PDB file of C-alpha atoms in Angstrom:
ATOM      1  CA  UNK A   1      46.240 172.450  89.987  1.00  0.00           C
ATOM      2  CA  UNK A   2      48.304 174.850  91.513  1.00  0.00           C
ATOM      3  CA  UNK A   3      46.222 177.568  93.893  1.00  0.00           C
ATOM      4  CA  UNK A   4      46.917 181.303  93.794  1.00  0.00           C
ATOM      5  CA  UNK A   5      45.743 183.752  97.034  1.00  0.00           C
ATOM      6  CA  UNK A   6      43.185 185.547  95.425  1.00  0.00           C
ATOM      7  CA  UNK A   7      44.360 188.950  96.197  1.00  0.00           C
ATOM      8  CA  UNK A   8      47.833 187.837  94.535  1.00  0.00           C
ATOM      9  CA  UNK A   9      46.366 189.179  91.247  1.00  0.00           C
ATOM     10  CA  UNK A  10      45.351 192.840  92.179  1.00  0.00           C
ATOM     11  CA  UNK A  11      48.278 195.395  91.768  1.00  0.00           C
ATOM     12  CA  UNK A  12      47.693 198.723  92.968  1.00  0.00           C
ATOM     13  CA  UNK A  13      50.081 202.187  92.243  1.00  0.00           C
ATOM     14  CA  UNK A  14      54.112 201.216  92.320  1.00  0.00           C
ATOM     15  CA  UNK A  15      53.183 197.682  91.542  1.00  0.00           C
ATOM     16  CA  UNK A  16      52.616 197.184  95.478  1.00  0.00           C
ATOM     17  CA  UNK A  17      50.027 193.789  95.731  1.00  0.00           C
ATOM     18  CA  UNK A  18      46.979 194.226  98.036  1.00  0.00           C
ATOM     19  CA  UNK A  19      49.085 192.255 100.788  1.00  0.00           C
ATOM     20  CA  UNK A  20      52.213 194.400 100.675  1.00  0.00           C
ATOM     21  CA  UNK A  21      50.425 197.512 101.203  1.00  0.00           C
ATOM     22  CA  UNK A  22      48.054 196.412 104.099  1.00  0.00           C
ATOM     23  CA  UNK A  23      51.185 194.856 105.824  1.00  0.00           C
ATOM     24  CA  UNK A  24      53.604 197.986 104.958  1.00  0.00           C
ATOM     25  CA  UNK A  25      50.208 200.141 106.722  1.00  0.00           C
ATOM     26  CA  UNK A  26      50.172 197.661 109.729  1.00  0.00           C
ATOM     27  CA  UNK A  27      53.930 198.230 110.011  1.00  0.00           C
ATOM     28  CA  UNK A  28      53.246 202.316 109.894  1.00  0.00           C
ATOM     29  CA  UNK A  29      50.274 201.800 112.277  1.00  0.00           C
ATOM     30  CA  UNK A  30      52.797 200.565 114.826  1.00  0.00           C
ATOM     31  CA  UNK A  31      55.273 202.713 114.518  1.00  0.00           C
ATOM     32  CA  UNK A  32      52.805 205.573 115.365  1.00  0.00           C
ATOM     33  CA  UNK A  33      51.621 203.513 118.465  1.00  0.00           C
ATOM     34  CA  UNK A  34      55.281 202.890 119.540  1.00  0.00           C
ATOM     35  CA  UNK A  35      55.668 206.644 119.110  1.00  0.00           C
ATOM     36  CA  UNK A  36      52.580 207.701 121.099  1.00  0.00           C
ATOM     37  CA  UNK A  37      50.899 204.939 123.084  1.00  0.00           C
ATOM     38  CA  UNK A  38      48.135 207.254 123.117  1.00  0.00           C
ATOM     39  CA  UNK A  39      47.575 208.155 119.619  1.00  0.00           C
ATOM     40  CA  UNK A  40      43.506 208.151 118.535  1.00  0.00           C
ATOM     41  CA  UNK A  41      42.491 206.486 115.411  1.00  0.00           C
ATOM     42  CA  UNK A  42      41.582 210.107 114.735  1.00  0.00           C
ATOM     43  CA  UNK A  43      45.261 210.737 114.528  1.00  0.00           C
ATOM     44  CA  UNK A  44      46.313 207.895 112.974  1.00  0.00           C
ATOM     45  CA  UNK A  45      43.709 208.451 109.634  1.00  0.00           C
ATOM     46  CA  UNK A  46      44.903 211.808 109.790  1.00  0.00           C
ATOM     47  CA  UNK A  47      48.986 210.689 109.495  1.00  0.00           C
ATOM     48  CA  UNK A  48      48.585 207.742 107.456  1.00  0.00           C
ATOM     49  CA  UNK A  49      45.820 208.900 104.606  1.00  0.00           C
ATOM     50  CA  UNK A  50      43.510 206.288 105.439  1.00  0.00           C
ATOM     51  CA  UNK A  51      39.770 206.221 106.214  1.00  0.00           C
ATOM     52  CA  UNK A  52      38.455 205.212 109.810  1.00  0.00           C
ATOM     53  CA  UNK A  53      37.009 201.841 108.218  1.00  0.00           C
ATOM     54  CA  UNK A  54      40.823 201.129 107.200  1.00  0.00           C
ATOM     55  CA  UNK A  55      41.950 202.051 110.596  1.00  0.00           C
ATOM     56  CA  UNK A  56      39.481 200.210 112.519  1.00  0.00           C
ATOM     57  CA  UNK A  57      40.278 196.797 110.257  1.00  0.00           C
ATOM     58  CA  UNK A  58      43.753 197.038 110.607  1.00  0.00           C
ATOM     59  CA  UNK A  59      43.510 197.453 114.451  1.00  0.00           C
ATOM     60  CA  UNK A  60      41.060 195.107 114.786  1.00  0.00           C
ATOM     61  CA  UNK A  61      43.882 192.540 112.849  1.00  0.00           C
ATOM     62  CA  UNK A  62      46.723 193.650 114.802  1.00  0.00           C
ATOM     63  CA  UNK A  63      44.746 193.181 118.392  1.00  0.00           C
ATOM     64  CA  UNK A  64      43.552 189.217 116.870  1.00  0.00           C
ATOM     65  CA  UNK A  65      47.049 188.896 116.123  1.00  0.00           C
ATOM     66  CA  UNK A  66      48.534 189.672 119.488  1.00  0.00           C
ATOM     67  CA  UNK A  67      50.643 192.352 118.082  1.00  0.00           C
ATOM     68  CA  UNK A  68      48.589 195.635 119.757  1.00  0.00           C
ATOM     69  CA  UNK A  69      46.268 195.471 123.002  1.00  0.00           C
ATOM     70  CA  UNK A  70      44.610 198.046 124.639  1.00  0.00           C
ATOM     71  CA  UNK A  71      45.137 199.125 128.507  1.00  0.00           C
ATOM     72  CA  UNK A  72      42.481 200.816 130.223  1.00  0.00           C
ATOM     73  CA  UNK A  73      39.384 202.683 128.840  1.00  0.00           C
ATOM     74  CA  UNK A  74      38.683 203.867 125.378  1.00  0.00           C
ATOM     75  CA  UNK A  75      38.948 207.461 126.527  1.00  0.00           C
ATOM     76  CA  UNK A  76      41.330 207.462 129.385  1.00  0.00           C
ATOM     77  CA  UNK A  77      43.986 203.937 128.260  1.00  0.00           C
ATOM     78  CA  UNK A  78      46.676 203.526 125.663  1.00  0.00           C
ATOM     79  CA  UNK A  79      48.180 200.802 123.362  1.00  0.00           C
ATOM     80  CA  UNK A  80      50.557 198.266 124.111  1.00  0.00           C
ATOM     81  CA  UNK A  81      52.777 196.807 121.188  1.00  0.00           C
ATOM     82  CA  UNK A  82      53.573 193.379 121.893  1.00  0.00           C
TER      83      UNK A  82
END
């Protein structure tokens, strides 16, 4: 029995799967940071389209995978891109 990732099976617009487009968003996400280390979420739903529930999850994967951290306060600190 051969196993299948369940989101494999969901194709959204321009045949992108569920996977491609939350990487190729990641990927966009930090870009942006790289750009502006002190770029809101604010700003980034406002460049990228997305709602702040998308932003936030996406963050929140990029920070448990190492790739973004944050330095200093939420008001006053910045990203890092590992």
């Amino acid at each position: 029995n051969e196993q299948s990732f369940p989101c494999s099976k969901f194709v959204l617009d321009k045949g992108y799967t569920l996977i491609q487009k939350m990487e190729e968003r990641k990927e966009k996400i930090l870009s942006l940071i790289k750009a502006n280390p002190s770029i809101t979420q604010g700003e980034i739903m406002e460049k990228l389209n997305l709602s702040r529930k998308q932003v936030q999850s996406l963050m929140k994967l990029l920070n448990n995978q190492g790739q973004i951290r944050r330095i200093g306060s939420n008001r006053n600190g910045y990203w890092e891109v590992s």
